[in-house]
Short mmCIF file of C-alpha atoms in Angstrom, two decimals:
data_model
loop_
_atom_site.label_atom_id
_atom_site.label_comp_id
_atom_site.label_asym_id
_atom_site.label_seq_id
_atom_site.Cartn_x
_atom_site.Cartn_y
_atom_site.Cartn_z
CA UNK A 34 -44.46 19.73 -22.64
CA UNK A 35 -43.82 19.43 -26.07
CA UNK A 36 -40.40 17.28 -27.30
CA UNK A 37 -40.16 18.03 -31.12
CA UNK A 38 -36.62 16.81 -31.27
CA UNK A 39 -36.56 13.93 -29.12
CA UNK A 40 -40.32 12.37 -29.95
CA UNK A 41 -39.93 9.84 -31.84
CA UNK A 42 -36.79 8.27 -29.58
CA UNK A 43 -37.33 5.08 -28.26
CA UNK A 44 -34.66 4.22 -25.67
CA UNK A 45 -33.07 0.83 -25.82
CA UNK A 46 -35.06 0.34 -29.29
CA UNK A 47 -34.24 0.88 -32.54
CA UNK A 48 -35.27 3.99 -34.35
CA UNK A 49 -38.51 4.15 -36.68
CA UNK A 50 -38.43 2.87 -39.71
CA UNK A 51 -39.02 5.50 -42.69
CA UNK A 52 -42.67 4.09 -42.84
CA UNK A 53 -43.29 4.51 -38.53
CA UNK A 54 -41.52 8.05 -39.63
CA UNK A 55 -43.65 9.14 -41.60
CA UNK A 56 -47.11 7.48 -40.27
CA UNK A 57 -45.71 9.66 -37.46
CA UNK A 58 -45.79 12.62 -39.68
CA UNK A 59 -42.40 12.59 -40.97
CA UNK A 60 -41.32 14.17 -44.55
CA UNK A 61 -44.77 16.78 -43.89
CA UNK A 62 -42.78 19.23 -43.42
CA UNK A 63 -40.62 18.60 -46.74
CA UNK A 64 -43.58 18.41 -48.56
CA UNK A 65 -44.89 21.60 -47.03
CA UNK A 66 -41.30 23.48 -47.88
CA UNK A 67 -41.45 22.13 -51.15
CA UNK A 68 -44.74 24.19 -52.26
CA UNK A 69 -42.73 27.37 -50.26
CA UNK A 70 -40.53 29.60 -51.91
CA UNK A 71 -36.93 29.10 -50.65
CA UNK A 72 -36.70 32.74 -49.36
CA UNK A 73 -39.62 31.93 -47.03
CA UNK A 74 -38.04 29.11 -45.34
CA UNK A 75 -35.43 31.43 -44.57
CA UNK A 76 -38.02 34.03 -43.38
CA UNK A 77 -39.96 31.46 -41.17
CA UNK A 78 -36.29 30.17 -39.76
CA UNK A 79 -35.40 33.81 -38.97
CA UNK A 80 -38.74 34.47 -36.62
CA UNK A 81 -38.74 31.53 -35.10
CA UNK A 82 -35.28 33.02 -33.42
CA UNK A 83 -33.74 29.58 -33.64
CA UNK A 84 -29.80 29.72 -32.65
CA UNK A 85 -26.80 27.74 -33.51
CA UNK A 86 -27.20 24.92 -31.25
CA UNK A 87 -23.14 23.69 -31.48
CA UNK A 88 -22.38 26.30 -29.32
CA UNK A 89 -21.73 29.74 -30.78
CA UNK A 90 -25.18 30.11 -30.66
CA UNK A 91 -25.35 32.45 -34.15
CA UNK A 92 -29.00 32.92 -35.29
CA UNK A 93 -29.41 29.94 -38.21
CA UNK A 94 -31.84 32.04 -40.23
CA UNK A 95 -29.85 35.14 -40.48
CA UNK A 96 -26.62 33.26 -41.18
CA UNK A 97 -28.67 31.69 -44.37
CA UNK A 98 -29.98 34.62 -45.03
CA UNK A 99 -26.11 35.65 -45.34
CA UNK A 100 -25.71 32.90 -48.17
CA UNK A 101 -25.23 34.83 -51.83
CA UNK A 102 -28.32 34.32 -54.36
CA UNK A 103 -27.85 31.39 -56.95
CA UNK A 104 -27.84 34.16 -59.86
CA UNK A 105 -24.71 35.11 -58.58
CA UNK A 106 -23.34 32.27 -56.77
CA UNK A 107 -24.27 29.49 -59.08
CA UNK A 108 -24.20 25.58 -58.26
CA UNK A 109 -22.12 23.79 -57.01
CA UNK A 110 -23.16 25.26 -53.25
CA UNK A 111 -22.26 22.95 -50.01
CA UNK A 112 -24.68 22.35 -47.12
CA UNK A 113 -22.83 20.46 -43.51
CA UNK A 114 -24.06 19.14 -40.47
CA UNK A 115 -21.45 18.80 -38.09
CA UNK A 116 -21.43 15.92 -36.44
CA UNK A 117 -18.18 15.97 -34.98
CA UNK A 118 -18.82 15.58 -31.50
CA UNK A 119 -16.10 16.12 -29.46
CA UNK A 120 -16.72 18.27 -26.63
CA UNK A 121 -15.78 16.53 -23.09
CA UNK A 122 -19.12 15.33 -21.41
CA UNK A 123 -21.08 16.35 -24.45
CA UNK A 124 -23.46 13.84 -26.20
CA UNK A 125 -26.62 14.93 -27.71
CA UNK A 126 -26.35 14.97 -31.27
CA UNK A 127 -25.42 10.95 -30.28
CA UNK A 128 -28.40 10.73 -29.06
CA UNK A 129 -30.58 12.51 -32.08
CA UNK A 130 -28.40 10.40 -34.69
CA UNK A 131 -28.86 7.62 -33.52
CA UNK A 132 -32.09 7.68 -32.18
CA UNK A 133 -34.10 9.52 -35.16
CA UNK A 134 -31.65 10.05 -38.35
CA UNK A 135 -34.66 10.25 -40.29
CA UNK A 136 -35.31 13.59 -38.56
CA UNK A 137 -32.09 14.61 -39.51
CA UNK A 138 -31.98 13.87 -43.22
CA UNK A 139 -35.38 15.67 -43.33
CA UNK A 140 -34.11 18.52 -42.10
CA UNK A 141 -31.31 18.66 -44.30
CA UNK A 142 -33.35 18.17 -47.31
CA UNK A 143 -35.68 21.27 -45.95
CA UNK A 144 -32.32 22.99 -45.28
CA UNK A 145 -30.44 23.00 -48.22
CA UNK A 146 -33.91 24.12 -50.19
CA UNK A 147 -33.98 26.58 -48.50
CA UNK A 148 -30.47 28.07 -49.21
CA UNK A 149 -30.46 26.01 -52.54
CA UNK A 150 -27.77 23.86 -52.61
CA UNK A 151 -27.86 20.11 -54.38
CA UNK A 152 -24.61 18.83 -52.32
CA UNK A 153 -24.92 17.75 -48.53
CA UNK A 154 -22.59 16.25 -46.30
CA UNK A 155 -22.54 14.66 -42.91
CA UNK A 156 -19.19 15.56 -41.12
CA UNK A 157 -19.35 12.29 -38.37
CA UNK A 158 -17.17 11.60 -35.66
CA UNK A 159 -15.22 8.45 -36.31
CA UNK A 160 -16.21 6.61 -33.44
CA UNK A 161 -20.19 7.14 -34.19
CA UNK A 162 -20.20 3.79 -35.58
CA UNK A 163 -23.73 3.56 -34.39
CA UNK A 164 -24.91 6.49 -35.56
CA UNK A 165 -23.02 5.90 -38.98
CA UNK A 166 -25.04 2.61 -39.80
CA UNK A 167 -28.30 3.89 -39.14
CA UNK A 168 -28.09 7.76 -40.99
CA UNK A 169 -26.85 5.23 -43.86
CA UNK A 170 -29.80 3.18 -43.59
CA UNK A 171 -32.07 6.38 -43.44
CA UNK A 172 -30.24 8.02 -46.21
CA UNK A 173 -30.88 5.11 -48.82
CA UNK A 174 -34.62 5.14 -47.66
CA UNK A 175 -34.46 8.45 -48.63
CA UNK A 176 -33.36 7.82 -51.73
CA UNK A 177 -35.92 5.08 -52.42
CA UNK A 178 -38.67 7.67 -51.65
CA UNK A 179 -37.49 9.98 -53.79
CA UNK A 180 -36.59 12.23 -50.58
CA UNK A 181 -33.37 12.17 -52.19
CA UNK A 182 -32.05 12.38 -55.59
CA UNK A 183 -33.00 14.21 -58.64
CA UNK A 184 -36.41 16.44 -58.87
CA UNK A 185 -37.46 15.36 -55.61
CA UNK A 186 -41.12 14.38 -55.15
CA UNK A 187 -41.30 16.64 -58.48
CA UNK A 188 -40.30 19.94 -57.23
CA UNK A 189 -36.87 20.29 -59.70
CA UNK A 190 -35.07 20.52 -56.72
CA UNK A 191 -31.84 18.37 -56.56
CA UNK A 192 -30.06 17.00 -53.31
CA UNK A 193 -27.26 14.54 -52.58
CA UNK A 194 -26.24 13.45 -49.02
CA UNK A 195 -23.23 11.64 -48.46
CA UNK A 196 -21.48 10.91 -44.96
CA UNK A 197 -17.72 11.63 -44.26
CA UNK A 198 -16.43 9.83 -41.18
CA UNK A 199 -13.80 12.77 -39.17
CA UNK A 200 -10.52 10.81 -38.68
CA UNK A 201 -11.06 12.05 -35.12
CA UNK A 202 -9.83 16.04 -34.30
CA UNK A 203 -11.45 18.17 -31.99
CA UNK A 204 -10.43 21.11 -33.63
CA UNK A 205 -12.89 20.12 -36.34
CA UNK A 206 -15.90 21.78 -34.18
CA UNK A 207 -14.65 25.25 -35.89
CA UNK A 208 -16.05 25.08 -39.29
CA UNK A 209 -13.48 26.17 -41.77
CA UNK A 210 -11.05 23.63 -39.98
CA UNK A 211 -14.18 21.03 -40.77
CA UNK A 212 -13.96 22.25 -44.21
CA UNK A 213 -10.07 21.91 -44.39
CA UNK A 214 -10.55 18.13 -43.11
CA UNK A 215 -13.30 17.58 -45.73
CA UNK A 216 -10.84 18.90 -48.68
CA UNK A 217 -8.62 16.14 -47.33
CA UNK A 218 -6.05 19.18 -45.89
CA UNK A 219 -4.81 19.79 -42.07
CA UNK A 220 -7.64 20.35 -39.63
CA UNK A 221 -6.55 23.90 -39.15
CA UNK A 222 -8.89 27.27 -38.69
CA UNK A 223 -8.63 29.46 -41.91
CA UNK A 224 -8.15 33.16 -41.43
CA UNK A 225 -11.54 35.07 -42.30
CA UNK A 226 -12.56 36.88 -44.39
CA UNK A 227 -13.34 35.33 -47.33
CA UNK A 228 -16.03 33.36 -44.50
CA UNK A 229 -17.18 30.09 -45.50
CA UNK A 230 -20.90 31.56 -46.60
CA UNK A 231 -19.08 33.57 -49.37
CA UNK A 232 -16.04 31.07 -50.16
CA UNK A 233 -16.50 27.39 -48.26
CA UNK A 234 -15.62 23.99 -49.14
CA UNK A 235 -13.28 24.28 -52.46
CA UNK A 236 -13.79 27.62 -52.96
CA UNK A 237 -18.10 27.73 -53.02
CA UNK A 238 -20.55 29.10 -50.94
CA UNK A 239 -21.11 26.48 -47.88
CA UNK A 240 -23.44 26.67 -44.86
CA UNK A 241 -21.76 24.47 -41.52
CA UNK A 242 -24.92 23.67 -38.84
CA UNK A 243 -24.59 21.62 -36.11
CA UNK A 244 -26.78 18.32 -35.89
CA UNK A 245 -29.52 19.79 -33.21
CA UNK A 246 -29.98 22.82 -35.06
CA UNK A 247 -30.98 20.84 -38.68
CA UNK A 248 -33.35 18.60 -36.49
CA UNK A 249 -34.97 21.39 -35.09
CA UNK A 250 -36.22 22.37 -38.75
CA UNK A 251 -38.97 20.57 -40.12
CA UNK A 252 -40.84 20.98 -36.59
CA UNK A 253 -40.59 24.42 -37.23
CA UNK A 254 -41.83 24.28 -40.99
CA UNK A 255 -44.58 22.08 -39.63
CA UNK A 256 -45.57 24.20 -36.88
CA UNK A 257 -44.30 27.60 -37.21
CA UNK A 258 -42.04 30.13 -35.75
CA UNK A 259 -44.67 31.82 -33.04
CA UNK A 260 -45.39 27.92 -31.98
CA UNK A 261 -41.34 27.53 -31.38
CA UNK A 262 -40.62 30.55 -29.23
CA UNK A 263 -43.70 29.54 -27.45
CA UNK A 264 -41.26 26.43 -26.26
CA UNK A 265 -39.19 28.15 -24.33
CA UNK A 266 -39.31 29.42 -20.60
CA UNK A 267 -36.76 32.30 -21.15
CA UNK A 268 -35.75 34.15 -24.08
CA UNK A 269 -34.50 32.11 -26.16
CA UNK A 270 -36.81 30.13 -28.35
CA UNK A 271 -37.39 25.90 -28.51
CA UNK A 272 -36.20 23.83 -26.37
CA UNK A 273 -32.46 22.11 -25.82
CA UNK A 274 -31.36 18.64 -25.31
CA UNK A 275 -29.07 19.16 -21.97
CA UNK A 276 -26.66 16.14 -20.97
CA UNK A 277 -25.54 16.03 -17.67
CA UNK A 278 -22.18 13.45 -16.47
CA UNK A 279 -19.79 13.05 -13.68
CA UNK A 280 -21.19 11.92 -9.94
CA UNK A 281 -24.64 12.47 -9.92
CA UNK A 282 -26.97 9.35 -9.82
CA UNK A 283 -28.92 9.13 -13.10
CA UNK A 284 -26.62 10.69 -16.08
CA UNK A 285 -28.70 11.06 -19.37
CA UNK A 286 -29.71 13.80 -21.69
CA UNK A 287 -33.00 15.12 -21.73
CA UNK A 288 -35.15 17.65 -24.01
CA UNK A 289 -36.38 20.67 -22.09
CA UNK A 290 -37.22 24.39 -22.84
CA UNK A 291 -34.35 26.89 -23.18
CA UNK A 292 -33.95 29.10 -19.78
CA UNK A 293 -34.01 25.55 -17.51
CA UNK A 294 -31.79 25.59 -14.27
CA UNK A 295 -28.83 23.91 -14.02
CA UNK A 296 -30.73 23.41 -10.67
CA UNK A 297 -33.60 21.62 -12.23
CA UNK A 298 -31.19 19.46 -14.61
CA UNK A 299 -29.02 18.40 -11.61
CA UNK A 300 -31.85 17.72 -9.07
CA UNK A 301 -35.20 16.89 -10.56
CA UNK A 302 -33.69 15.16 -13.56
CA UNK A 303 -29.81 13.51 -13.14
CA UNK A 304 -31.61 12.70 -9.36
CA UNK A 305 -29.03 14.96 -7.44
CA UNK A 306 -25.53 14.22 -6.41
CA UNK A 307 -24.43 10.40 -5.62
CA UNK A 308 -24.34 9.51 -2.00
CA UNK A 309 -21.14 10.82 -0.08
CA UNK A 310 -20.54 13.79 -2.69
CA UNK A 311 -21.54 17.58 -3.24
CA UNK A 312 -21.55 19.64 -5.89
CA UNK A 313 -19.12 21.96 -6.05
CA UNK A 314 -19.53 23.26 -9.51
CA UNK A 315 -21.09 22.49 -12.75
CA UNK A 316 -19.31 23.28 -15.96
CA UNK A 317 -21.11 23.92 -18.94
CA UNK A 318 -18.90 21.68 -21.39
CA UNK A 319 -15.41 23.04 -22.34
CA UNK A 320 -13.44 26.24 -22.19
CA UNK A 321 -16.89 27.94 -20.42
CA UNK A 322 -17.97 30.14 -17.40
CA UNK A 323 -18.49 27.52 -14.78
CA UNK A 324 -21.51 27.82 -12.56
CA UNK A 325 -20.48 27.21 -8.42
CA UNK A 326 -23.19 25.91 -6.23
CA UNK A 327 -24.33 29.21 -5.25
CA UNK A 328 -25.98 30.10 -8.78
CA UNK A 329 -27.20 26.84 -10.57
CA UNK A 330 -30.53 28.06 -10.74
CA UNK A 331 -29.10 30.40 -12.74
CA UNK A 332 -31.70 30.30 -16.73
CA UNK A 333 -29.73 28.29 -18.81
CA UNK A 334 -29.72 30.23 -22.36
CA UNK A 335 -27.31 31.72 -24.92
CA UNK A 336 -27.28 35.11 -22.40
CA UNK A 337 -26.77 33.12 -19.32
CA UNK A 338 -23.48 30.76 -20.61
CA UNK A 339 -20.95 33.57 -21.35
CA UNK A 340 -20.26 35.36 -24.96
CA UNK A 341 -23.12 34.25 -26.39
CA UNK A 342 -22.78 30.40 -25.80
CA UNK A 343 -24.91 27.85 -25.12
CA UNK A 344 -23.97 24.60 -23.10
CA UNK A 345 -23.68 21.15 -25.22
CA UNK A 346 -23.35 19.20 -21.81
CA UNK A 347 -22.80 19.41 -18.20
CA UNK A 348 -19.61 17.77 -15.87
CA UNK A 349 -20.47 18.17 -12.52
CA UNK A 350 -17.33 19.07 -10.22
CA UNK A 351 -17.88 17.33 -6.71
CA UNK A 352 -16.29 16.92 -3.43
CA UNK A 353 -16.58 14.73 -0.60
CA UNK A 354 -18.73 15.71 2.63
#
């Protein structure tokens, strides 16, 4: 099967340089976007029926296509990743940032085209050191490029990324607390309306995605959005990178097409329970439905997880035989 997220990860190894990136096809799909109007990015996002992979699971191209026109919501105009980790047993966008940050920054570039904003920033949790170093080396390889910076690759498109390191709340995973932090205020929700589309970070429109979702972009530019539902083995389109802790024998994350079994992920993949335990239930990261033995091989998907919501990692409940 196909691993558009997780393809260029080299376990144990450091991630490609911005030359092994792009010999590897990297910055196509900017260069592809970049000869596309922005409204067809949006478009192409919108088919390909790609959801918010943080958890809510909101569809990414309709919420940009919620984002008000620059002739009447002029510059300055704020695009986020989240990368504020913090769920219990959750660890994937770990393992994209610090595995292929080039990914990443390409897909913010492509991103904030597409919704035309010239500010980015990278909301990181604190203890990412890691992942901080190397998006910072990727970033300023950007920038040498011209990936980065003014009229990029001489579109007369603008874009600055800069990283902000989370001083380490949970509550930052809801995005207009992550946009209090940012503004240097409590991490507290803010009541809605005015939502952060219309009236974000200081007061201007702002788009919050989580890390997975933005790497999931230029393979869609690149490929399509038939070629991305075409991923999946339920309903839901692409594929997910699933993380699965607590006593099983081989914990890990792996990339694998939406509607998988929480079966499959257990047995064929985290190699079953450890010797002297069963499972007695899996739960699908914090505050969610959890799944008993009797249904894992229930689909995994945003209809399967409870009110919408998709799982960001497994903790597997055991019990001695």
């Amino acid at each position: 099967m196909e691993r558009p997220l997780t393809q260029n990860i080299r376990p144990g190894q450091e991630p490609l340089s911005l030359a092994e990136y792009e010999k590897a096809g990297g910055y196509r799909p900017l260069r592809k976007a970049l000869a596309m109007p922005p409204r067809d990015i949006v478009t192409m996002v919108k088919a390909s029926n790609l959801r918010g992979r943080g958890g809510a699971g909101f569809p990414t191209g309709m919420k940009w296509g919620l984002v008000p026109p620059v002739s009447s919501a002029p510059q300055p105009r704020y695009f986020i990743v989240n990368a504020d980790e913090m769920e219990p047993g959750a660890f994937k966008d770990r393992l994209l940032l610090e595995g292929d940050p080039n990914q990443l920054i390409e897909g913010i570039i492509v991103s904030a085209y597409a919704v035309q904003t010239e500010k980015a920033f990278i909301f990181l949790r604190r203890e990412y050191f890691l992942a901080e170093k190397r998006l910072n080396k990727a970033i300023a390889e950007a920038y040498e490029k011209n990936y980065l910076g003014a009229n990029i690759l001489g579109s007369g498109f603008n874009l600055d990324i800069r990283i902000h390191s989370s001083a380490g709340r949970y509550i930052c995973g809801e995005e207009t607390a992550l946009i209090n932090a940012l503004e240097g205020m409590r991490a507290v929700p803010r009541a809605k309306p005015p939502f952060p589309l219309v009236c974000g970070l200081w007061g201007r429109p702002t788009i919050v995605n989580n890390v997975e979702t933005v790497a999931n972009i230029p393979p869609i530019v690149n490929n399509g959005s038939e070629w991305f539902k075409s991923l999946s083995s339920g309903p839901d389109s692409g594929t997910k990178i699933y993380g699965v802790s607590g006593r099983v024998k081989r914990p890990g994350a792996w990339e694998l097409p939406m509607g998988t079994t929480i079966g499959e992920l257990i047995e064929d993949h985290a190699n079953g329970m450890q010797n002297g335990y069963a499972l007695r239930e899996s739960c699908p990261a914090e505050l969610r439905p959890t799944f008993s033995r009797e249904n894992i091989w229930t689909p995994h998907g945003f209809r399967f997880s409870g009110k919408g919501r998709q799982p960001d990692g497994h903790r597997d409940h055991d019990r001695s035989r």
